[in-house]
Every structure is written in C-alpha cells, then in structure tokens.
XYZ file of C-alpha atoms in Angstrom:
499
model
C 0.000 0.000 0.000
C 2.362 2.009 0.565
C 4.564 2.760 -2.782
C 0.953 3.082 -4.304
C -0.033 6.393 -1.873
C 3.431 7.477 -2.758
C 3.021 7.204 -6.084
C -0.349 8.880 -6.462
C 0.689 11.634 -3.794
C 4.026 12.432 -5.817
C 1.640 12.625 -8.878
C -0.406 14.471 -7.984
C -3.401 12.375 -7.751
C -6.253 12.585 -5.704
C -6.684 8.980 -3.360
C -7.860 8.515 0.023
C -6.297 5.500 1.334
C -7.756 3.438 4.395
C -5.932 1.221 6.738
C -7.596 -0.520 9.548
C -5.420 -0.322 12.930
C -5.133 -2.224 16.156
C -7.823 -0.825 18.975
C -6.693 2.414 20.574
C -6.292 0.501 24.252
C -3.406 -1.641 22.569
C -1.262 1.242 20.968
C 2.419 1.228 22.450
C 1.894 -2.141 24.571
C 4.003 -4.862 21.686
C 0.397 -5.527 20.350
C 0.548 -7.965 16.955
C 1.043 -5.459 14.388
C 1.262 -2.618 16.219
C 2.685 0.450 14.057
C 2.580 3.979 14.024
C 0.735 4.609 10.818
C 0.267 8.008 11.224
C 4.458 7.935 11.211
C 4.599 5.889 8.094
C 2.201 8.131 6.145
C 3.186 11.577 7.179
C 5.941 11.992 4.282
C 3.495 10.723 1.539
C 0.488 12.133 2.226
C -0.986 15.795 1.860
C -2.821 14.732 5.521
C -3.077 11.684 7.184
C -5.341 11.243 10.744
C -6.194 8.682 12.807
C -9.906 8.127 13.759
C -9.837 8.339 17.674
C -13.405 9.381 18.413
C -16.325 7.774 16.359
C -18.517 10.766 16.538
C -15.938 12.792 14.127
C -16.211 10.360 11.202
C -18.408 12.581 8.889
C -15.881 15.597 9.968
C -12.808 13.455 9.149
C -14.241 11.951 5.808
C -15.229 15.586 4.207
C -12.266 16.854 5.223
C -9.979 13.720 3.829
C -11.784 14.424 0.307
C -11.455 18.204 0.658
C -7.943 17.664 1.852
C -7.308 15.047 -1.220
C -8.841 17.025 -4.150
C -8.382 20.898 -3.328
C -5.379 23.008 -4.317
C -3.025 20.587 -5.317
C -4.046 17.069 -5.291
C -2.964 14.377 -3.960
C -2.656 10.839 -1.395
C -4.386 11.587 2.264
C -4.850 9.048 4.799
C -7.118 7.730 7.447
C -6.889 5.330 10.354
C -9.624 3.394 11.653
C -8.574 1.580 15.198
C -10.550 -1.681 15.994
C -12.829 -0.146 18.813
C -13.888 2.644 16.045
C -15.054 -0.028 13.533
C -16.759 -1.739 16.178
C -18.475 1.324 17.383
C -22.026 2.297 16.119
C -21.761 5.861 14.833
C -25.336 7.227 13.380
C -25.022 10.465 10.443
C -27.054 11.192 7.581
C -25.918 10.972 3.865
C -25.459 14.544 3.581
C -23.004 15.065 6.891
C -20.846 12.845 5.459
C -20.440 14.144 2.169
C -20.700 17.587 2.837
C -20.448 20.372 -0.039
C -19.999 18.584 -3.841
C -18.039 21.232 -5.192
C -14.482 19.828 -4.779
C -11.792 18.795 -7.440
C -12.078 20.530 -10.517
C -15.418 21.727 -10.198
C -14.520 24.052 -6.825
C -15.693 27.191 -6.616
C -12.358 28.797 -5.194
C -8.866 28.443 -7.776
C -5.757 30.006 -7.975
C -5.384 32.755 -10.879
C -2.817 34.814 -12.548
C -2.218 38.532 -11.415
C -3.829 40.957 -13.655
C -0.067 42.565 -14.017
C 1.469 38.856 -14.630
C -0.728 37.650 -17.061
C -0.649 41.088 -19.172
C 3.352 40.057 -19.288
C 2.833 36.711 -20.520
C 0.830 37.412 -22.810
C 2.833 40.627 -24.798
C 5.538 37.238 -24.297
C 3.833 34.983 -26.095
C 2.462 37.904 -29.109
C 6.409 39.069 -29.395
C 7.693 35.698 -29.718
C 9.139 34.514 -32.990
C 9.242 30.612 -32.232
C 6.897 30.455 -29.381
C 6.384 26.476 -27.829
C 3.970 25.675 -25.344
C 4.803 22.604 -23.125
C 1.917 20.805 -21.573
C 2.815 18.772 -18.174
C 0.430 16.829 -16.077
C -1.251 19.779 -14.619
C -3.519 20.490 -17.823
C -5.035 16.888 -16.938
C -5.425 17.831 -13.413
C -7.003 21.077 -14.258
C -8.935 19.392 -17.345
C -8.324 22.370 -20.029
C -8.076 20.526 -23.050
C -10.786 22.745 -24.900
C -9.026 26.096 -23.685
C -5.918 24.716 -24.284
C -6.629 23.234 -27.975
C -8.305 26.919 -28.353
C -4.919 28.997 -27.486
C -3.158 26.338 -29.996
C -5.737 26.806 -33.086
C -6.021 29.930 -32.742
C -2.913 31.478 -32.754
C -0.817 28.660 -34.421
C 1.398 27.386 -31.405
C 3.013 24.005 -31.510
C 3.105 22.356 -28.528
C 5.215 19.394 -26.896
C 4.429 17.715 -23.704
C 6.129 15.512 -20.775
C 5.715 12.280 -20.506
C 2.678 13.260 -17.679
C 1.542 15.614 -20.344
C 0.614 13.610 -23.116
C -2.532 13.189 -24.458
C -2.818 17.170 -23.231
C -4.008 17.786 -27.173
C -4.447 15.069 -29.915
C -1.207 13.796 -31.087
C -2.541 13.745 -34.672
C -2.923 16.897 -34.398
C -1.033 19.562 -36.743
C 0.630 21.544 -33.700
C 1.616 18.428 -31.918
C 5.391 17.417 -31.358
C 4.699 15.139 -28.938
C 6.675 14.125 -25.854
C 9.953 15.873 -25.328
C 13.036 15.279 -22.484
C 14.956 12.229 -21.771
C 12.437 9.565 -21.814
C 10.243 8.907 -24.874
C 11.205 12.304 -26.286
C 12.795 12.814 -29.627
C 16.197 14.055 -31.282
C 13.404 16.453 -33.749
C 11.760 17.253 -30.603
C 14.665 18.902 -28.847
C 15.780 20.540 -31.767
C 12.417 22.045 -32.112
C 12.508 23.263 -28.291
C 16.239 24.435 -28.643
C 15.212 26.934 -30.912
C 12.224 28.331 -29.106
C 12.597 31.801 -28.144
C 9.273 31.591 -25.658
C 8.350 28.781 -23.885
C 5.123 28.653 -21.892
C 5.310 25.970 -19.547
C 1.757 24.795 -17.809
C 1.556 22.274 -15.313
C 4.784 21.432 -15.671
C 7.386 20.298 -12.745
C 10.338 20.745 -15.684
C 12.456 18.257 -14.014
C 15.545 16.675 -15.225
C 13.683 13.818 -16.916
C 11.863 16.483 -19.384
C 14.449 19.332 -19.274
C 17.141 16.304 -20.126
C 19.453 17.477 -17.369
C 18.488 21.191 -17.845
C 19.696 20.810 -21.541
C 16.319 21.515 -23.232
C 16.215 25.457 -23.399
C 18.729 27.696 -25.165
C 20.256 30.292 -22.702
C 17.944 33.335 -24.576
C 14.926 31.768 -24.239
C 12.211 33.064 -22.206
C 10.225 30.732 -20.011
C 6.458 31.433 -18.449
C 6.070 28.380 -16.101
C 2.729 28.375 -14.789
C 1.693 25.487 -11.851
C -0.815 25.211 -8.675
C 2.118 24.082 -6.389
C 4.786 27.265 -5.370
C 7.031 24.637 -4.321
C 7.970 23.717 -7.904
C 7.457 27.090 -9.557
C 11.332 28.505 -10.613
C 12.118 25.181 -8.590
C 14.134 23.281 -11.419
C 14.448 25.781 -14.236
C 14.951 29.426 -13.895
C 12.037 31.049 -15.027
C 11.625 34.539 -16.417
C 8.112 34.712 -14.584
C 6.704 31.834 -12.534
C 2.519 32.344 -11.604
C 0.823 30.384 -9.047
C -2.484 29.103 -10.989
C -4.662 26.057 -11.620
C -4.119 25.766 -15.197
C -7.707 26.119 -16.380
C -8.440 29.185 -14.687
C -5.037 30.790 -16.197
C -6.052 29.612 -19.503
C -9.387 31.424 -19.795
C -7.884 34.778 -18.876
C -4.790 34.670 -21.209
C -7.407 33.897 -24.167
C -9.406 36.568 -22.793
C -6.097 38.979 -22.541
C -5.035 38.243 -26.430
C -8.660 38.971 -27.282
C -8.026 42.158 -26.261
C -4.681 42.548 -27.763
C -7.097 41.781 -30.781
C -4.091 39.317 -32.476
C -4.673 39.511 -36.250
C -1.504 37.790 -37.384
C -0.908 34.575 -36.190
C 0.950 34.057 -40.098
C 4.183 35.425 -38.444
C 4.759 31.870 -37.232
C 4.678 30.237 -40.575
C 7.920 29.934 -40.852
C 8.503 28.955 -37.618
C 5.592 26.379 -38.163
C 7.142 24.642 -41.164
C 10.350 24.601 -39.255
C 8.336 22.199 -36.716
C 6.817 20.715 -39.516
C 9.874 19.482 -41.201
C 11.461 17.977 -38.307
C 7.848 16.205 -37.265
C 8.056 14.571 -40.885
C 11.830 13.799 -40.527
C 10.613 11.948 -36.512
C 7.857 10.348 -38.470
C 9.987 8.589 -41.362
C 12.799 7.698 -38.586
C 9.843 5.819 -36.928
C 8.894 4.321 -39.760
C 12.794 2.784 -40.211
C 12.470 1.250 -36.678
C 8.745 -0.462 -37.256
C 9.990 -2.118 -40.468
C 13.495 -3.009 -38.677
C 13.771 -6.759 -39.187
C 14.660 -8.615 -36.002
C 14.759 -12.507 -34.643
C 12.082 -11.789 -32.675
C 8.997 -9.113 -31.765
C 10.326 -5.838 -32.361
C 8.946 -2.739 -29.620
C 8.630 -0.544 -32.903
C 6.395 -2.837 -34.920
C 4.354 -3.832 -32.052
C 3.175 -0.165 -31.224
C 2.661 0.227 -34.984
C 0.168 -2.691 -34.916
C -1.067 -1.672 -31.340
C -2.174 1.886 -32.918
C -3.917 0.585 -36.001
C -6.029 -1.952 -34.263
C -7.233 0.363 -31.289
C -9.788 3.214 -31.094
C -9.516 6.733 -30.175
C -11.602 5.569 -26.668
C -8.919 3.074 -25.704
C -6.726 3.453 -22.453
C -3.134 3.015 -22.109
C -0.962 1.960 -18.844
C 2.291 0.688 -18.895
C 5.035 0.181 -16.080
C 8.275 1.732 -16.260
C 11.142 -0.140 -18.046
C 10.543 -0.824 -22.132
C 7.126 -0.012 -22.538
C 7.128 3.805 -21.477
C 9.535 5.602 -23.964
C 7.587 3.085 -26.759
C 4.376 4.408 -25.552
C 5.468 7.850 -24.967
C 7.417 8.065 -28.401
C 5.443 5.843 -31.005
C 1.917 4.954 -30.190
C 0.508 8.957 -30.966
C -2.566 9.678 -28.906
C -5.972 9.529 -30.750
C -7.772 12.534 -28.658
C -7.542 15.117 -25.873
C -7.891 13.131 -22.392
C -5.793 11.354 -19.476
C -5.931 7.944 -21.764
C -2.060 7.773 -21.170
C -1.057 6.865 -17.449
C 2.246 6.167 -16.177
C 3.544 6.415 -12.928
C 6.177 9.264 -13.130
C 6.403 10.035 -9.212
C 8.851 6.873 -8.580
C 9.143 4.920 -12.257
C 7.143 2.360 -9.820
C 7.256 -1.362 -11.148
C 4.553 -3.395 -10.660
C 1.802 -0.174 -11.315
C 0.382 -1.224 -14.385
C -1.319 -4.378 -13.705
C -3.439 -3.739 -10.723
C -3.948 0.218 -11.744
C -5.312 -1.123 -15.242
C -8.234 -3.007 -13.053
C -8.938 0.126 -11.694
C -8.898 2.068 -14.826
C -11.595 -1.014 -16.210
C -13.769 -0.518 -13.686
C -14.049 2.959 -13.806
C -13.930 2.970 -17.550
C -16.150 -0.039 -18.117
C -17.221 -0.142 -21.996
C -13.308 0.985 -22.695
C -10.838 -1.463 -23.816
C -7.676 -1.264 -21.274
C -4.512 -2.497 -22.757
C -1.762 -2.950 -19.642
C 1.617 -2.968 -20.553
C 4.578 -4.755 -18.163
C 7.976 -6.377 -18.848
C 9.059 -9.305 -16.743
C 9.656 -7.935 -13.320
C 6.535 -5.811 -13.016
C 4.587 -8.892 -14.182
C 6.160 -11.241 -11.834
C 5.670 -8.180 -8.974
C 1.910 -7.655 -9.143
C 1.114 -10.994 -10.761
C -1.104 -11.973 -8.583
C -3.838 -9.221 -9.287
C -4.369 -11.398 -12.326
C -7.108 -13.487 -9.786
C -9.142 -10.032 -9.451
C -9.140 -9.692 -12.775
C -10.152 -12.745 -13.464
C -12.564 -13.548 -10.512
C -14.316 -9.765 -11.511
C -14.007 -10.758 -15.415
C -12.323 -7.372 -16.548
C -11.626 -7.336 -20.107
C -7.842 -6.271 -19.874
C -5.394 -6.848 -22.687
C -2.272 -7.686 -20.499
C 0.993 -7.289 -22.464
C 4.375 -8.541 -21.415
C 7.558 -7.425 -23.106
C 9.409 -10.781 -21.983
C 13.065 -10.587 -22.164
C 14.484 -12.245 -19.581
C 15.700 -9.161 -17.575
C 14.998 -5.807 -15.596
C 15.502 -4.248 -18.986
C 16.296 -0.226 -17.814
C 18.525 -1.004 -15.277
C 20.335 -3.908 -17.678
C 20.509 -1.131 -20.189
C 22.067 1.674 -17.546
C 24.710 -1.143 -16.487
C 25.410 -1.557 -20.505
C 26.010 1.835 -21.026
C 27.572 3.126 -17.735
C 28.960 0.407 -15.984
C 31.180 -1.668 -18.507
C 28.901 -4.119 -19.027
C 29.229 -5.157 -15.537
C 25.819 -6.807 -15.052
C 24.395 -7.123 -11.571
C 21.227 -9.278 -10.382
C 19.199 -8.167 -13.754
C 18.176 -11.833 -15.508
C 15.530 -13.896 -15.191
C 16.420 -17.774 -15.740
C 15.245 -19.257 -19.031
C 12.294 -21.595 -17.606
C 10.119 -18.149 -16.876
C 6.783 -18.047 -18.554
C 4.604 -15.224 -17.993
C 1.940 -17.255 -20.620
C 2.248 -19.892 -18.529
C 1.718 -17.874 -15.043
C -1.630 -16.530 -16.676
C -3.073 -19.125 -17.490
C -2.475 -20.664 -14.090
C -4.522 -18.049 -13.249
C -7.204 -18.417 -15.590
C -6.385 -16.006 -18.639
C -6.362 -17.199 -21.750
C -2.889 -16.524 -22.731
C -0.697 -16.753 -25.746
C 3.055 -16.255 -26.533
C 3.998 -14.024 -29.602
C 7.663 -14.535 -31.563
C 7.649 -12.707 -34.371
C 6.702 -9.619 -35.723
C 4.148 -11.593 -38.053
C 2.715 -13.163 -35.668
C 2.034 -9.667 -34.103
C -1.286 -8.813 -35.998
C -2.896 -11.987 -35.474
C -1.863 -12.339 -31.656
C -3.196 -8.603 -31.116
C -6.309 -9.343 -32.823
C -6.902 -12.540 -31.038
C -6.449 -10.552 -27.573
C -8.601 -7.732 -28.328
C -11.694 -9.726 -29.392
C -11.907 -12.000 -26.452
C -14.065 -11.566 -23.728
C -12.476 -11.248 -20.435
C -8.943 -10.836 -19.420
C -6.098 -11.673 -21.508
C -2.357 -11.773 -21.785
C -0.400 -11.792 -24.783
C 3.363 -12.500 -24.633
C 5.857 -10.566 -26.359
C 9.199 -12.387 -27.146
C 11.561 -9.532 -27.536
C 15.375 -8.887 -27.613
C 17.750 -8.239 -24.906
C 18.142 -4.422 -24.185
C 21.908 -5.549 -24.668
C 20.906 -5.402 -27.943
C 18.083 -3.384 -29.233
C 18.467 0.230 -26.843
C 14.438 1.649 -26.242
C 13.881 5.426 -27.272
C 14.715 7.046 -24.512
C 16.934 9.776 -26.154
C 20.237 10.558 -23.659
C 20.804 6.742 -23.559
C 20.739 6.891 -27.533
C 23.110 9.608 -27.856
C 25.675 8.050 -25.471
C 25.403 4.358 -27.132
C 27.384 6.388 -29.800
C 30.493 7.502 -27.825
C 33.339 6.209 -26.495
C 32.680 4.514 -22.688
C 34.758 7.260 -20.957
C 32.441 10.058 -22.853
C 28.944 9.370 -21.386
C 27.627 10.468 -18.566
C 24.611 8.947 -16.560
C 21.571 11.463 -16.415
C 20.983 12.388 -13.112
C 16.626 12.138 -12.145
C-alpha cells in the first residue's frame, strides 16, 4: 500500500487511502502489528489522521476528500482503530459528504495577477518561435478545450512531458509530442532548442523532461505556470513563474489576447514549417524502426500494430522499463484526455497491472490495454485473480526478455557491461503464469505473428495476456533519447543522467 499512496501523492493524484489499525487501548503495549501509521504516512500524504473518536467520522471523511482534491491534489490518509469499527456511529448521507463542489469543479482556484498575465501574454504575441509545453497539470485542471483553443487559434506548436501527453491530440497539426529524456525525440529537442518563448503549464520541468536542464537555449524566455509554489522557478529558472490552476489561467490569457485583438498569427509560418519538417523527418525515422527486421517481436512494430487496431476511446498503462519511452514516443494519442497513465512520481514497477483493473472498472465499456515487462509482471502478478474472478476485459501485455531491462541497459552503457542481479532464468513463462490463473494466454515470436496475436487478444471476452518475445536491451536500446546519444560515444564520454 504504501509505494501506491506514494506514487499517487508524488503525482499528484487525488486517493484517500484506508488502513484498519489495532484498537486504541493496545497502541504502544508490543500488540501484533502494532505500528505507528500516522508515522509511516506523514511523508506521503498531503494529511493523514487517525480516527480516535467515532462521533468525528463525517468531519474526518469531508475533510480527507477536501484535503485530497483541493489546491493541489494528492494521497491523504485515514486510520480506523478496531474499537472505532466496532463502534455504532449514526449520520445522515449529507453530513458525510458535505459540499460537492471539490476537485475541478470548486468554486475557489488560484489565478494569474492581472499585471502577470498582461506580461505573458505581450511574451507569447512578441515571440518569434513560441512552444507551449503541456505537463500533467492540464489533466489535473482538465483544459483541453481552452488549451486546444490557445493552440488553433494562434498557431502554437506544442510538446508535452511524458505526464503531459494526451494534453491535445497527437494527430494533431501543432503536436510534437513528448519531449526530455524519456520517450522524447532528437526532432523534438531541436524544435525546443530553438524556441525563443516557452510557456510551460503544469509542468514540474524536471531533469527527466528538461534532459538534465539541456532543453532550453540560454535566450529563451520561459512562463512556467503550476498550482504548487514549491515547484514554480524550482528546477528551471524562469523569467516569470505564476501560481495558478491551469484552467483558470487559460481562460484569462485567451481573454487577454482577445483584447490585444491578435490579427496575425501568419508570423509563425515559418517557424511552423520549421516544426513541420522535423515532425516529418521523426515520423519517417519511426517508420525505419517499425519495419526493422529482427529474430524476434520488435517494440517498434508492435506499437505500430497496437495503434492501427485500437480506437480513439482506448486506455493506455504501462510500467516503467521498455514499454514507457515506446508508448510515450510511437503509439501517438488519438484525442484530448488522461488515456495515457504512467507512474512518473517513482518509475514504480509493478503499477500497471493492478492500476489497469482500476482504470476497467471505472472505464467499463473501454478497452484497457496494460503494458509490463518481466519484473513488473512477476511483482503484481497476482492481481491477475481479481481480474479474473471480476471478469475485466484487460489486454495484459508482457515485453518478456528475460531481464529488468532499464537497469540492464544503464549497467550496458555506464557500468562496462558489468551486469548485476538483472536476468531472469530461461524456464520463466509469464503465458504460462496466466493461465495458471485463468487467462487465456498466448506467446507471440515474431513480428508476423504480431497482428494476429493482437487481434486474437482484443476480441476475447475477459482478461487476456499476450506475450511478447523480444530482444535483450543488450541489444536493441528503447527510445529514450540521452541513452541513444551516449550508445554512440566512447565509454569514458557518457555520462549517466541524473533524475
């Protein structure tokens, strides 16, 4: 339980977690399994409490969800000692649930400064090659209609983090997808390196999308814009950092340039076809690695397939390891929408298989694929019995390779090869742990068996798992850009990004 509350309070995700607790007489006595929550939750949670008088319940529970889903979201916490669950507490309904306007639909948001938001936006109308960068917060916030609004209208392309994507349709015209160290793209950071202005919103602009602070040219101008002042000019300095909820800020800049009455967003052609150009050069290098020809199932051709055989409605989860730079670099999002989710707070393994079962039954009507190499399968495997007991209509897919693929691949290129407790012995079967399970399951070899494995998977009826036999990360290196551009030098040259 507790590397999930991290997770979702490090990401910025709203979760109230419950943990039942020995009986308040017992505390500090040796009782069997005796701890001080309230100690172990403190650094992960916005607010954590422990339930000592019945009576407060209704109090306690408006306040966790206040607490969880105001300002900036997050993990909170509540105890509930024995003699509390044993009590008999009477409320109504309505005391326990209190007002209904929390998360996004609250009444009370952070906004821009009339004075700030005049500056950004005579920023944004002087720039030449103006960027916008979309982190997580524009989910939070849900402003994909004001957002795809500031885009259309005055011609802005825009990049996201790995948390951003899916902040605007990846098909769409503007779009350069995910930028920084993971799942961003050579064209990518050549597009950002030339920005002049670069509005970030929502963004933390951490190492892992700045690429070790590389990702701006020293001239640039940057507009960061977040709900949280403790990571506002916190990892990038900032020629004006606002304290906003990204919505709210969004509506007044459109309103602001409305005024400014902006009749010539053909200034940016040129920068425009710039972007374009290195968008179509990102698409055809792409295109080289899908039709790569390989022993076994190659990442690149398996996304390809993935994308044509999935709708626009379909949500996407994978674990960190192989399948997030894939994801984040080659399967392009359909639509606007959180149908992307990753867990960026801790690159957590073992996320994707139990948080896809939530995702199905919150999304039910939605295909789910999951997507897991072999140690995130082998640590959450046994959520495969919910899924199967509750009959969730997952696609499960395993990247099999035999090894903790990132880490093999940061010994390979930093550490002379000197590998470390990263294999898996050859008798492993994640098909074969599946169907022990229940799932039907089937192993995949080759990239033409690929089309007709996928197919199979997505028209059954219940869970699945389908099997991917891939290569070593010894040999075939995933897109995650500063690990590309080192495979190229000399040992002694590369440096290990720091996260």
């Amino acid at each position: 339980m507790v590397p999930a509350v991290s997770e979702a309070y490090n990401s910025c995700i709203p979760m109230l977690c419950l943990s039942s607790d020995i009986g308040l007489v017992s505390v500090e006595q040796g009782s069997l399994t005796d701890i001080d929550q309230e100690a172990l939750m403190k650094p992960i949670t916005k607010w954590n409490q422990r339930i000592k008088i019945g009576s407060k319940i209704p109090y306690l529970f408006r306040k966790a969800f206040r607490m969880a889903t105001g300002g900036v979201p997050g993990a909170v916490h509540l105890g509930l000692p024995e003699n509390i669950l044993e009590d008999e507490v009477r409320f109504t309904e309505q005391e326990l649930k209190g007002s209904p306007l929390t998360g996004h639909n609250a009444p009370f948001k952070y906004g821009p400064d009339d004075a700030d938001l005049a500056l950004v936006a005579d920023m944004l109308v002087n720039a030449k090659r103006p960027v916008i960068l979309s982190g997580g917060g524009v989910h939070l916030s849900v402003a994909y209609e004001e957002l795809a609004t500031l885009i259309q209208t005055f011609h802005l392309p825009l990049a996201t983090s790995i948390n951003g994507k899916g902040a605007i349709s990846e098909l769409s015209a503007y779009s350069i997808g995910v930028v920084g160290a993971n799942g961003g793209s050579l064209e990518g950071l050549k597009i950002i390196q030339q920005a002049d202005f670069v509005l970030a919103l929502g963004s933390k602009l951490n190492n892992v999308t700045t690429i070790g602070k590389t990702l701006f040219n020293d001239k640039c101008k940057i507009a960061q814009i977040d709900i949280s002042e403790n990571l506002l000019d916190a990892n990038i300095r900032t020629d004006i950092a606002i304290l906003s909820d990204i919505k709210t800020f969004l509506v007044k800049l459109l309103s602001k340039l409305k005024e400014k009455d902006l009749k010539e967003p053909s200034k940016l052609d040129t920068w425009n076809e710039f972007v374009d150009q290195k968008m179509m050069e990102k698409r055809a290098r792409i295109q080289k690695d899908i039709e790569k020809e390989e022993d076994l199932v190659t990442p690149a051709y398996f996304f390809d397939a993935l994308w044509h055989l999935t709708d626009e409605d379909t949500y996407f989860i994978a674990d960190a390891g192989t399948p997030t730079p894939y994801l984040s670099s080659h399967l392009r999002q359909k639509k606007a929408g959180r149908q992307t989710v990753l867990p960026r707070a801790h690159g957590s393994l073992g996320y994707a298989l139990p948080g896809s079962i939530g995702i199905q039954v919150a999304k039910p009507g939605h295909k789910v694929i999951a997507l897991h190499g072999d140690a995130s399968f082998c640590m959450a495997a046994g959520e495969l019995e919910t899924a199967v007991r509750c009959n969730l209509p997952i696609v499960f897919i395993n990247f099999q390779n035999y090894a903790y693929g990132w880490i093999k691949t940061i010994q390979k290129l930093y550490f002379d090869e000197k590998y470390f407790a990263v294999d898996f012995g050859k008798s492993f079967n994640a098909a074969k742990v599946a169907q022990g399970f229940g799932l039907n399951a089937k192993t995949v070899y080759s990239n033409e068996q690929v089309k007709e494995g996928l197919e199979w998977a997505l028209n059954l009826e219940g869970p699945v798992l389908l099997n991917l036999m891939i290569e070593p990360p010894t040999k075939t290196i995933p897109p995650v850009l500063k690990w590309e551009k080192d495979a190229a030098k000399p040992v002694d040259e590369r440096i290990k990004l720091t996260y």
